PDB file of C-alpha atoms in Angstrom:
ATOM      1  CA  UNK D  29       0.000   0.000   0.000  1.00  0.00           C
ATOM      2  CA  UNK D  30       1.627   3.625  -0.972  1.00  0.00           C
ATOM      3  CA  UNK D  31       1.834   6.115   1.435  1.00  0.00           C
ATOM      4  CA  UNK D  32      -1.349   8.104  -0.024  1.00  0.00           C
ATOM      5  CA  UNK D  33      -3.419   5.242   0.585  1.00  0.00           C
ATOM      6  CA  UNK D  34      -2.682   4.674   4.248  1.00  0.00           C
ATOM      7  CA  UNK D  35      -3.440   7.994   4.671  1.00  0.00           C
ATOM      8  CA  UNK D  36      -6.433   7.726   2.952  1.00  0.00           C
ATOM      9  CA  UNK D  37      -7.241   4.363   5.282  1.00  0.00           C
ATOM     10  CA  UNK D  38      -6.073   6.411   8.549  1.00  0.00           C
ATOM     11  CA  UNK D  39      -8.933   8.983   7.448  1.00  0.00           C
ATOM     12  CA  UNK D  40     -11.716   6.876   6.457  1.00  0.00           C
ATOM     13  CA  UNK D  41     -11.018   5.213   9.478  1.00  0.00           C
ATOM     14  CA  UNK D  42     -11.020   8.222  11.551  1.00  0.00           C
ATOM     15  CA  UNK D  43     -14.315   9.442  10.617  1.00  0.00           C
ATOM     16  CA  UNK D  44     -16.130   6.297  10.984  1.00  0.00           C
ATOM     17  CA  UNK D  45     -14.833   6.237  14.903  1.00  0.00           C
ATOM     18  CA  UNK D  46     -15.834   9.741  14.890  1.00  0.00           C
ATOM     19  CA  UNK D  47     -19.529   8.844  13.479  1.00  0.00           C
ATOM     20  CA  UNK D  48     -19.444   5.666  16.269  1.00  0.00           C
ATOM     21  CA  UNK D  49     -18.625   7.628  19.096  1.00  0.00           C
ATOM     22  CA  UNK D  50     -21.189  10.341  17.839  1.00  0.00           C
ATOM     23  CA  UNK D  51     -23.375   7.442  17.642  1.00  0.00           C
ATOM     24  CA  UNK D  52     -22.632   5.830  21.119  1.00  0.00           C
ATOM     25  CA  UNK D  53     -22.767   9.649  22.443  1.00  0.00           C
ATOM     26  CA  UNK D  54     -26.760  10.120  21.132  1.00  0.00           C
ATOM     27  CA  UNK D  55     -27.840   6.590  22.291  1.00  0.00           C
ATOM     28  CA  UNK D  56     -26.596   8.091  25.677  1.00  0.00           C
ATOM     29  CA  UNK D  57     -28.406  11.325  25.334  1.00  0.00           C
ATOM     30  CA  UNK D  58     -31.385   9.925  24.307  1.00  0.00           C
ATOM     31  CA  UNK D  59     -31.361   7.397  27.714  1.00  0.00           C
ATOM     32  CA  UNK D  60     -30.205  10.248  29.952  1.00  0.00           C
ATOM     33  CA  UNK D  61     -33.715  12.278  28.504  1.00  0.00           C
ATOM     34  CA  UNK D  62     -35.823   9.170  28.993  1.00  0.00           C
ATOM     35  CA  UNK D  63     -33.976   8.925  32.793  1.00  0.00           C
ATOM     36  CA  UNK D  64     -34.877  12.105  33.464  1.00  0.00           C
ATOM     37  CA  UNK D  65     -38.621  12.589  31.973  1.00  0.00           C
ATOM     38  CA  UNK D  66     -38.467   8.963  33.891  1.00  0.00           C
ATOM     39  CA  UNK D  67     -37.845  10.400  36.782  1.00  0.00           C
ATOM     40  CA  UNK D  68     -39.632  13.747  36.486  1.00  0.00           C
ATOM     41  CA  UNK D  69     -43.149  11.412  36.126  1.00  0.00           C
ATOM     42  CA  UNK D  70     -42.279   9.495  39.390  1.00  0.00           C
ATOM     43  CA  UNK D  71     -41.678  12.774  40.889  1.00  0.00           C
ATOM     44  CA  UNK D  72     -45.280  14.320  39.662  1.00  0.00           C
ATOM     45  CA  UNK D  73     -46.425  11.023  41.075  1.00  0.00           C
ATOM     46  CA  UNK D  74     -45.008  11.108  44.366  1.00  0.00           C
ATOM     47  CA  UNK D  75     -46.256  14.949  44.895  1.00  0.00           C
ATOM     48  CA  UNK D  76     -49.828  13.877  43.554  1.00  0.00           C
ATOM     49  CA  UNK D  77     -49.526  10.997  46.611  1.00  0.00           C
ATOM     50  CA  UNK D  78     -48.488  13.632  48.841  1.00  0.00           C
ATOM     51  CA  UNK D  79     -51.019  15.922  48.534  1.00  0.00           C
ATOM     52  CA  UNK D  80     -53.657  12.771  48.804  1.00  0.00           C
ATOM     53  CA  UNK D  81     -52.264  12.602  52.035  1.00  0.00           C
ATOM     54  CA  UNK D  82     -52.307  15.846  52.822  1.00  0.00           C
ATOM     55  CA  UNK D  83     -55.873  15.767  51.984  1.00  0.00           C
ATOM     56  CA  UNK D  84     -56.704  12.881  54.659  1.00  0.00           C
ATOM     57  CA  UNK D  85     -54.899  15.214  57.170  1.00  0.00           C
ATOM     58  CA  UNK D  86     -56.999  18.186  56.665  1.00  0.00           C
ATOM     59  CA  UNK D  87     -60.133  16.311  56.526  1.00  0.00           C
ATOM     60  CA  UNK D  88     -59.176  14.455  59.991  1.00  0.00           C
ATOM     61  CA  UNK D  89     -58.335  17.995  61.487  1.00  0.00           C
ATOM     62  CA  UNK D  90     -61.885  19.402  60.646  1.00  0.00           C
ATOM     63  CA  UNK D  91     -63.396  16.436  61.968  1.00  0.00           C
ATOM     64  CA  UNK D  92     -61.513  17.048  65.054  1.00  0.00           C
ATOM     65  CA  UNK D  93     -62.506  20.656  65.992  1.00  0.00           C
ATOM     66  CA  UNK D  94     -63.542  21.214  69.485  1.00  0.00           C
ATOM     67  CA  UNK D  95     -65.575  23.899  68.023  1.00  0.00           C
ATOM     68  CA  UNK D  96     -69.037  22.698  66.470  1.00  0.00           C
ATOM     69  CA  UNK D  97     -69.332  25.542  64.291  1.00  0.00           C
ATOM     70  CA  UNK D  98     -66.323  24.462  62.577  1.00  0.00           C
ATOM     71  CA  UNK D  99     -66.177  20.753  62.872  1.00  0.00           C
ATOM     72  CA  UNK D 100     -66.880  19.038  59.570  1.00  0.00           C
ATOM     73  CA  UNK D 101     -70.213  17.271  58.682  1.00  0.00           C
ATOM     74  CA  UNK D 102     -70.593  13.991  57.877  1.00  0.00           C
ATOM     75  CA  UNK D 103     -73.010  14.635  54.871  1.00  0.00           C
ATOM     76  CA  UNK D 104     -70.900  12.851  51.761  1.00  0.00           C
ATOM     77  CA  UNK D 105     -70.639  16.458  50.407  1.00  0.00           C
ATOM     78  CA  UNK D 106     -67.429  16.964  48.146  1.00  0.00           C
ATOM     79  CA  UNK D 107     -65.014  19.687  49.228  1.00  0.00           C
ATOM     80  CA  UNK D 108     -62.777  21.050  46.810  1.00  0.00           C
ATOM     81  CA  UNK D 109     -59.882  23.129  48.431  1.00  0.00           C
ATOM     82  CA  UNK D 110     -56.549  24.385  47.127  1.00  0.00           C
ATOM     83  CA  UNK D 111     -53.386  22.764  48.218  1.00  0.00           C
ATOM     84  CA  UNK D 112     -50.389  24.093  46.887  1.00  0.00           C
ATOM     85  CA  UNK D 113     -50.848  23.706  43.082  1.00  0.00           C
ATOM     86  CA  UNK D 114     -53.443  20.659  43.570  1.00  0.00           C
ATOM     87  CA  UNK D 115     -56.692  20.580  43.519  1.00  0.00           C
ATOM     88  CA  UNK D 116     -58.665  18.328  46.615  1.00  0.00           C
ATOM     89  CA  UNK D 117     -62.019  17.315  46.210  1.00  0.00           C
ATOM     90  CA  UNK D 118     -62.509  15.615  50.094  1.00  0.00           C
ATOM     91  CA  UNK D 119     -65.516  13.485  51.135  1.00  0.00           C
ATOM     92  CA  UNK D 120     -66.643  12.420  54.649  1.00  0.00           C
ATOM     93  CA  UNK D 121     -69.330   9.715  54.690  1.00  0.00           C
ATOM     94  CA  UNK D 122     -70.693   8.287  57.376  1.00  0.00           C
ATOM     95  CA  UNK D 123     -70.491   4.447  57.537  1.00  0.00           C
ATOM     96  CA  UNK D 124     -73.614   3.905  60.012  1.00  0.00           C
ATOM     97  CA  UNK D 125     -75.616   5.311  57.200  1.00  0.00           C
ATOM     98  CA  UNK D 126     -75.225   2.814  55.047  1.00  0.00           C
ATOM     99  CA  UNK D 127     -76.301  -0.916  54.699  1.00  0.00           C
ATOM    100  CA  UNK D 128     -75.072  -3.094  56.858  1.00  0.00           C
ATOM    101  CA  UNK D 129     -74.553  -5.955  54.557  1.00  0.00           C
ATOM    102  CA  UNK D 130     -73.819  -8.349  57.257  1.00  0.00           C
ATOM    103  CA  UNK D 131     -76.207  -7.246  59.553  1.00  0.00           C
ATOM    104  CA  UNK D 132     -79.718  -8.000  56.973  1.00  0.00           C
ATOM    105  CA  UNK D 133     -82.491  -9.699  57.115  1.00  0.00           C
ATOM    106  CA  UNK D 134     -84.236 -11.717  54.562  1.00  0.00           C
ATOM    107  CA  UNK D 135     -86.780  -8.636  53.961  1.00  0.00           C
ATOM    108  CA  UNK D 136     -84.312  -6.471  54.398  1.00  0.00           C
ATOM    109  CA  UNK D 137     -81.843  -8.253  51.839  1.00  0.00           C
ATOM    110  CA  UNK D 138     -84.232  -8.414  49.552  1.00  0.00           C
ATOM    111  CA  UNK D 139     -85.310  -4.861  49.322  1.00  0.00           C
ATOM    112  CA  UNK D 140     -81.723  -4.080  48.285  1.00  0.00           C
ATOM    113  CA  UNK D 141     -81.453  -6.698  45.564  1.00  0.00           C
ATOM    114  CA  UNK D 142     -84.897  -5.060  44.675  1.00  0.00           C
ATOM    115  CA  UNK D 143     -83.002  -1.599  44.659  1.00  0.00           C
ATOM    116  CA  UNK D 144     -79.999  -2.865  42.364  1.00  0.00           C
ATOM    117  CA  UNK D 145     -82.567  -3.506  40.150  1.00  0.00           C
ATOM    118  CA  UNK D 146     -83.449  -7.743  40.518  1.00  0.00           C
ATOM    119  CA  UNK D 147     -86.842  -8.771  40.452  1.00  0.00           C
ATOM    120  CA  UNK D 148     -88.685 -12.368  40.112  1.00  0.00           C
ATOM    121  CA  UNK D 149     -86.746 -15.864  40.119  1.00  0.00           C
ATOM    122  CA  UNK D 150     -83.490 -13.171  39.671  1.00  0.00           C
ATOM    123  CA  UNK D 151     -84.167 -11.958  42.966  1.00  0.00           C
ATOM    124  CA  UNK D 152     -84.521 -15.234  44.775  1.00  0.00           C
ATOM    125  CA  UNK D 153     -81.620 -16.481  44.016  1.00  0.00           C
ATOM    126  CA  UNK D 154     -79.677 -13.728  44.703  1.00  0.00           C
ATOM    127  CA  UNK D 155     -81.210 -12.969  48.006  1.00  0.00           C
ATOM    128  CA  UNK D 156     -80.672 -17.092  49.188  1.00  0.00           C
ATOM    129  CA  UNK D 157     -77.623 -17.065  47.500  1.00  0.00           C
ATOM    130  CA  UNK D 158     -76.798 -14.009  49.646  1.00  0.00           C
ATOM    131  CA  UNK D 159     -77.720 -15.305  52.315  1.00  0.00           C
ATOM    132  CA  UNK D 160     -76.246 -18.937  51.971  1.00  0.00           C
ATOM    133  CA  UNK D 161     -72.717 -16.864  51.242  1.00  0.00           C
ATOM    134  CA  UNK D 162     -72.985 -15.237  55.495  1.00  0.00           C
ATOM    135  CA  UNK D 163     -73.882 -18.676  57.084  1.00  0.00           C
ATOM    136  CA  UNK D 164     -71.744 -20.813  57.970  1.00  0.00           C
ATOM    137  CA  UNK D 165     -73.438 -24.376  56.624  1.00  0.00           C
ATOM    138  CA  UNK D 166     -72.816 -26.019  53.720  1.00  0.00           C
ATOM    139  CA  UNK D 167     -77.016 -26.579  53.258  1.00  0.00           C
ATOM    140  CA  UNK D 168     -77.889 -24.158  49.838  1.00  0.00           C
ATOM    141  CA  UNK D 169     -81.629 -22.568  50.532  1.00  0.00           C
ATOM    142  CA  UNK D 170     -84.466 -23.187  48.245  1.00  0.00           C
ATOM    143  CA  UNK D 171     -82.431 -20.827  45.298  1.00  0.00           C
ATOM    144  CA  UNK D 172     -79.468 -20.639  47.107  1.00  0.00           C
ATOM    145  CA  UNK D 173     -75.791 -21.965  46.541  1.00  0.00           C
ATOM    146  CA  UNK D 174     -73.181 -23.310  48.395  1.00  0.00           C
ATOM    147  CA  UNK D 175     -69.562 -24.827  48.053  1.00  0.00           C
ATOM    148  CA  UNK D 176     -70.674 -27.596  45.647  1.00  0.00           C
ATOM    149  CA  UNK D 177     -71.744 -24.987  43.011  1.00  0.00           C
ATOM    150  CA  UNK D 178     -68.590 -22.405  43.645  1.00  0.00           C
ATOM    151  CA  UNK D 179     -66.276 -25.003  43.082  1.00  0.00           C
ATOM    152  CA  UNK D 180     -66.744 -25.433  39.189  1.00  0.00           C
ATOM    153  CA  UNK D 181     -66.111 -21.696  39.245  1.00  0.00           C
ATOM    154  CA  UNK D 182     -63.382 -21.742  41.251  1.00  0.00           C
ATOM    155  CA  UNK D 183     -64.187 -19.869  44.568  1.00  0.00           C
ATOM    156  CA  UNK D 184     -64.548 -20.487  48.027  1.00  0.00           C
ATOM    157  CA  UNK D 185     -67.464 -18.745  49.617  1.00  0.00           C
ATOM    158  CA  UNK D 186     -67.389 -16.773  52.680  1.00  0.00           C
ATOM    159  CA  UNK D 187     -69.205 -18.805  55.041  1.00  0.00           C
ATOM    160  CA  UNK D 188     -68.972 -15.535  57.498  1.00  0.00           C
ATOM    161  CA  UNK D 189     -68.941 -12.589  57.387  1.00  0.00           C
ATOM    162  CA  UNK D 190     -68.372 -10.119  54.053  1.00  0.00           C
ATOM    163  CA  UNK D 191     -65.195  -8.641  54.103  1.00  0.00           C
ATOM    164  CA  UNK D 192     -65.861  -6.081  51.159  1.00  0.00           C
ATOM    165  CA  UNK D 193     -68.851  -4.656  49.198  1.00  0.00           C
ATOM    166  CA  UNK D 194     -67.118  -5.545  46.313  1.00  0.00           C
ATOM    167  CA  UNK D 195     -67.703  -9.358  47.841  1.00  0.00           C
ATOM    168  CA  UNK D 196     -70.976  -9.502  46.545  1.00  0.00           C
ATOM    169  CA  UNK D 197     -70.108  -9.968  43.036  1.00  0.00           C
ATOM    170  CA  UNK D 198     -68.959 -13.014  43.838  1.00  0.00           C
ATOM    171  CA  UNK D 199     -72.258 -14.284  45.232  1.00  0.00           C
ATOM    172  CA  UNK D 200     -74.535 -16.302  42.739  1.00  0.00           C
ATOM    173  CA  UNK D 201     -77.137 -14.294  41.174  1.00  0.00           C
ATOM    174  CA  UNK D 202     -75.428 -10.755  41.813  1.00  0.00           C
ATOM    175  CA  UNK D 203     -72.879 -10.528  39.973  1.00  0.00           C
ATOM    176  CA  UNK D 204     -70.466  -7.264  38.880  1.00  0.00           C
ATOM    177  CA  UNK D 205     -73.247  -4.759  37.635  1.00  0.00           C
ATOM    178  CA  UNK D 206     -75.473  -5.575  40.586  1.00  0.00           C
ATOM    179  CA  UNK D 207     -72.229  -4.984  43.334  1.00  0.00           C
ATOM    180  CA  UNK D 208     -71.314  -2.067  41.471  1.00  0.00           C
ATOM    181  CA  UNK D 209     -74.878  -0.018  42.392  1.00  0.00           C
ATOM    182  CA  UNK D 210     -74.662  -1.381  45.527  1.00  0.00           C
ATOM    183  CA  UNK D 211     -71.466  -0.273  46.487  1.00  0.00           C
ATOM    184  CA  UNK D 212     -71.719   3.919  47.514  1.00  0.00           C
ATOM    185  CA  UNK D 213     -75.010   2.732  49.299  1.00  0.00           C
ATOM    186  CA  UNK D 214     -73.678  -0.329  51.278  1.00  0.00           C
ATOM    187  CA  UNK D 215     -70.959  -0.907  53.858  1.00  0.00           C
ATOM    188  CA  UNK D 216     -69.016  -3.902  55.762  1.00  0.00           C
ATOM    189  CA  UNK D 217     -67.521  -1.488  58.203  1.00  0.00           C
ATOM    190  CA  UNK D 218     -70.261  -0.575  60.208  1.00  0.00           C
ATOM    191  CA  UNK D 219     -69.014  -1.311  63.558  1.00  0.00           C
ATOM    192  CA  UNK D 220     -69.536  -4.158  65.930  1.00  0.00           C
ATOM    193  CA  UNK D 221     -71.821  -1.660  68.645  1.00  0.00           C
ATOM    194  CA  UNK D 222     -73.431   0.601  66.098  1.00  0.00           C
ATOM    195  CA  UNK D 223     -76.873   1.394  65.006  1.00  0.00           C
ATOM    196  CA  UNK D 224     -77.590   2.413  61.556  1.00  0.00           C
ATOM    197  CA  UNK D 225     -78.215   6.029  61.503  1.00  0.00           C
ATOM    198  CA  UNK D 226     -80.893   7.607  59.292  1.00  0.00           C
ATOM    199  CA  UNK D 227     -79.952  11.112  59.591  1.00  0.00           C
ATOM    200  CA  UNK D 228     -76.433  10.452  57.077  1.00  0.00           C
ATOM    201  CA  UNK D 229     -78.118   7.631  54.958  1.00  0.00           C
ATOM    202  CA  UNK D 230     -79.003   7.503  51.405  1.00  0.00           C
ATOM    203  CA  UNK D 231     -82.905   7.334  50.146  1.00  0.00           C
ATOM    204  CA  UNK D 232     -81.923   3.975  49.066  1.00  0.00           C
ATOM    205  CA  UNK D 233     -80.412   2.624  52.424  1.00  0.00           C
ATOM    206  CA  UNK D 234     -82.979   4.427  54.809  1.00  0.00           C
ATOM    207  CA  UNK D 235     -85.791   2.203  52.991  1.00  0.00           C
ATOM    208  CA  UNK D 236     -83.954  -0.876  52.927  1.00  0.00           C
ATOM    209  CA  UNK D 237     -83.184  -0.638  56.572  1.00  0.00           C
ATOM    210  CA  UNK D 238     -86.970   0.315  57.083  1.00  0.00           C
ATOM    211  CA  UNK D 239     -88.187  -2.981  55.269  1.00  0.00           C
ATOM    212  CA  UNK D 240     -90.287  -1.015  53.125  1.00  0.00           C
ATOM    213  CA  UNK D 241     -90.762  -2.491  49.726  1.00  0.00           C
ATOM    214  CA  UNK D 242     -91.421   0.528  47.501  1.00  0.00           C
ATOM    215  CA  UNK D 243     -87.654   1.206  47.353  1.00  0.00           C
ATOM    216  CA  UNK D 244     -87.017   2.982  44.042  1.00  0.00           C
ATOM    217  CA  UNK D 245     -84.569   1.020  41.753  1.00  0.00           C
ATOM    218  CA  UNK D 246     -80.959   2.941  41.719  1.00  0.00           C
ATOM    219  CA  UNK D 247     -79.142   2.735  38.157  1.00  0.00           C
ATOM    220  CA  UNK D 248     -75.379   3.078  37.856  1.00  0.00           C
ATOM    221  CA  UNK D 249     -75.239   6.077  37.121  1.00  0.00           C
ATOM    222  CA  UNK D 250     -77.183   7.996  39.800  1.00  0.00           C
ATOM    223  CA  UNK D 251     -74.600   5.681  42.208  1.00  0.00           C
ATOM    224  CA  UNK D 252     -71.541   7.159  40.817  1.00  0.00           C
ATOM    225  CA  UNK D 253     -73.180  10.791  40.529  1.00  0.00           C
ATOM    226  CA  UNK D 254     -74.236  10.574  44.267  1.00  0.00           C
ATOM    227  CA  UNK D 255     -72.215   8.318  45.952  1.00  0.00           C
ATOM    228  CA  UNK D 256     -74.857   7.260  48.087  1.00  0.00           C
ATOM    229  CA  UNK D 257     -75.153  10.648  49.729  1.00  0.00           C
ATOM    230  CA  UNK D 258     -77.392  12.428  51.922  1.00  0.00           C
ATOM    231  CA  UNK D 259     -77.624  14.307  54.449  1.00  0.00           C
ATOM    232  CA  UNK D 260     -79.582  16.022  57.386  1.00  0.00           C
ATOM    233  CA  UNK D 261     -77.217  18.300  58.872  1.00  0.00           C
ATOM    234  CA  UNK D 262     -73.950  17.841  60.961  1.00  0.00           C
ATOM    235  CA  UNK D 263     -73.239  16.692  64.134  1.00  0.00           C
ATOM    236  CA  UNK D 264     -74.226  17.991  67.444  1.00  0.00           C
ATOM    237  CA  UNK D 265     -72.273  16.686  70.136  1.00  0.00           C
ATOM    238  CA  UNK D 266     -68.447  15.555  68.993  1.00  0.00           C
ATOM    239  CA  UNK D 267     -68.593  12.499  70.843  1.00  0.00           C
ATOM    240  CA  UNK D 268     -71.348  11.381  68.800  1.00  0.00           C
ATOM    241  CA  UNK D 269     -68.522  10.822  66.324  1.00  0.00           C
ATOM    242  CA  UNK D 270     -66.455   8.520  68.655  1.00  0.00           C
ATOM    243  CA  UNK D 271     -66.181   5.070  67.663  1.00  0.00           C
ATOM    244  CA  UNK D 272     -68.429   6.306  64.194  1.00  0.00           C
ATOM    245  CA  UNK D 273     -67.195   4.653  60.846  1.00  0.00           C
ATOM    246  CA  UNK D 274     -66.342   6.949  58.714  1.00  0.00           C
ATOM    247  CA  UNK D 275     -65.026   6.975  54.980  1.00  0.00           C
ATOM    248  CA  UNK D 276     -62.501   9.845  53.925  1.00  0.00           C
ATOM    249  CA  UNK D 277     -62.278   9.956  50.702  1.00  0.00           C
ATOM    250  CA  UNK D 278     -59.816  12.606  48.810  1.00  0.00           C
ATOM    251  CA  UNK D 279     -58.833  13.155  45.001  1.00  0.00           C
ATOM    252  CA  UNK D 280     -56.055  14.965  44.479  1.00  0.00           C
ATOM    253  CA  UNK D 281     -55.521  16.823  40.819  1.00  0.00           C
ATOM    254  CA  UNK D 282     -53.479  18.780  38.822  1.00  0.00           C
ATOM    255  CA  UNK D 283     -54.008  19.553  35.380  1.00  0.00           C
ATOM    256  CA  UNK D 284     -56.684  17.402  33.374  1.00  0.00           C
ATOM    257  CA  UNK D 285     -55.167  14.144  33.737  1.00  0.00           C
ATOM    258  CA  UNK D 286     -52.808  13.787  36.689  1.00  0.00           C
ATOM    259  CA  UNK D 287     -54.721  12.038  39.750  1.00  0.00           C
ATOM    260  CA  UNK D 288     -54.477  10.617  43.069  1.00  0.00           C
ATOM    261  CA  UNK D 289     -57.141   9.013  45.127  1.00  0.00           C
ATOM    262  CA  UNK D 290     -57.459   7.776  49.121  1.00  0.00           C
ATOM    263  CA  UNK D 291     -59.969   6.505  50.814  1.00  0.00           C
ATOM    264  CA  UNK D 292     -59.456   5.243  54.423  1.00  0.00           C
ATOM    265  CA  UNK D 293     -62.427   4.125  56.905  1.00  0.00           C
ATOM    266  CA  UNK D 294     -61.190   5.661  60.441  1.00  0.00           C
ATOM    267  CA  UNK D 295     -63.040   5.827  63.738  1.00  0.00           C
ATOM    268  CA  UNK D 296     -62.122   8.682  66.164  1.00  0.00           C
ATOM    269  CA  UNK D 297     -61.323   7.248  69.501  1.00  0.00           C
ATOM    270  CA  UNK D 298     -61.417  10.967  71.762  1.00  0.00           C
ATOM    271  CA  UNK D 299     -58.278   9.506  72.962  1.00  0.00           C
ATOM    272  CA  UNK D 300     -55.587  12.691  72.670  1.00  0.00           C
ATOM    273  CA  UNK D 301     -52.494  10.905  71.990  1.00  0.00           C
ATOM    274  CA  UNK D 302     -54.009   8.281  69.670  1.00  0.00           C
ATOM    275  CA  UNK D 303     -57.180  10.513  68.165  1.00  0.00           C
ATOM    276  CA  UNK D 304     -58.156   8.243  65.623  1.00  0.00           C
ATOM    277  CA  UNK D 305     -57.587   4.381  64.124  1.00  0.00           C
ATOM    278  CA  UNK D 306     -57.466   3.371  60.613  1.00  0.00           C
ATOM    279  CA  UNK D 307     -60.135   0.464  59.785  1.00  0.00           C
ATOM    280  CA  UNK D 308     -59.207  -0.071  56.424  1.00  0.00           C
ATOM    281  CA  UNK D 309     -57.980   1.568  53.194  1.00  0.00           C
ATOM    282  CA  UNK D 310     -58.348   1.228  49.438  1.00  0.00           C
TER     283      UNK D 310
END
């Protein structure tokens, strides 16, 4: 090879490290971006959490006010309050208003079933199946079911007490749709000593727990759009709120998409040091 020619090599080859390393040196830039808009998504996500949080903390405080006139109700009426640069809708429902799912009657069970929208042979078997699903033999009612028919499908039933609304879809003869309309209106937190409560309840719940049977049928969509709400004013003595149920629920926005939801079930114990328990969260 003449000299002109390995100097021609020596460049070619120069330029194509030059176009590798330029090559290598994008790939990195382009992983560093995705690190960082990575990382800047976690970190929108982590502030959304945080003002959830914050959310549960203010609603807790109101609901602790020594002062009546300022102490939250427990009417399932959204607040929407600024926090920083989010946006908190906050919800306080009270958990004796609602159906007692493991606390019903025959009557009583079916009048919800009748609410959700069953009627006829649909009813029956979701009311025996229902009730089959709390009891804890293995002998299916007239329409009901037991462990013999669950085990085709796969699931054990209950035998006990429900430990979720969202339980009920597994029951025969209820299903998703059914659970879903059931579940602002019904509860399986209502505590061990506690009456149900008209004055926070739903239209829906204060017939069912009435045992009237002209309870109006509730659709899916009047269940998201209320909630299950109602209410009668707030409450007049704050110890009426010890060892109450209650559901916080907060939402937590920025923008039009970003999101952030919690909902805890707490019970205030008047205790100062310990002020309230956590029953469950979702």
């Amino acid at each position: 090879m003449t000299r002109h020619g390995e100097q021609g090599y020596a460049l070619l080859a120069a330029v194509a490290s030059i176009a590798v390393f330029a090559s290598l040196s994008l790939m990195m830039l382009n992983a560093s971006r995705g690190s960082i808009a990575m990382a800047g998504a976690e970190l929108d996500r982590a502030r959304l959490s945080a003002a959830a949080d914050a959310g549960v903390a203010i609603a807790l405080q109101g609901l602790l006010q020594s002062d009546r006139a300022r102490r939250w109700p427990i009417d399932g009426q959204p607040r929407q309050l600024a926090f920083d640069a989010y946006t908190l809708t906050i919800t306080v429902f009270d958990e004796r208003g609602k159906i007692p799912l493991n606390r019903l009657d025959r009557r009583q069970a079916e009048a919800m079933f009748r609410a959700a929208g069953l009627g006829g042979g649909d009813l029956d078997i979701a009311v025996d199946s229902f009730l089959d699903w709390r009891d804890q033999d293995d002998d299916p009612k007239l329409n009901g079911a037991e462990a013999d028919y669950y085990d085709r499908l796969a699931i054990r039933p209950r035998n006990g007490s429900l430990q979720s609304v969202g339980e009920l879809a597994l029951v025969r003869g209820v299903g998703q749709a059914v659970a879903t309309r059931l579940i602002p209106f019904a509860t399986v937190d209502f505590g061990s000593k506690s009456d149900f409560d008209p004055r926070f309840a739903s239209p829906i719940a204060r017939r069912v727990m009435a045992d009237q049977n002209d309870v109006a049928t509730v659709s899916s969509e009047q269940a998201r759009e209320n909630g299950g709400v109602i209410n009668s004013g707030p409450v007049s003595d704050r110890n009426s709120l010890i060892d109450r149920p209650l559901t916080i629920r907060v939402d937590a926005r920025i923008g039009a998409h970003a999101h952030a939801r919690r909902q805890l079930i707490v019970s205030l114990t008047g205790i100062a040091d310990r002020p309230y328990l956590v029953l469950g969260r979702d």
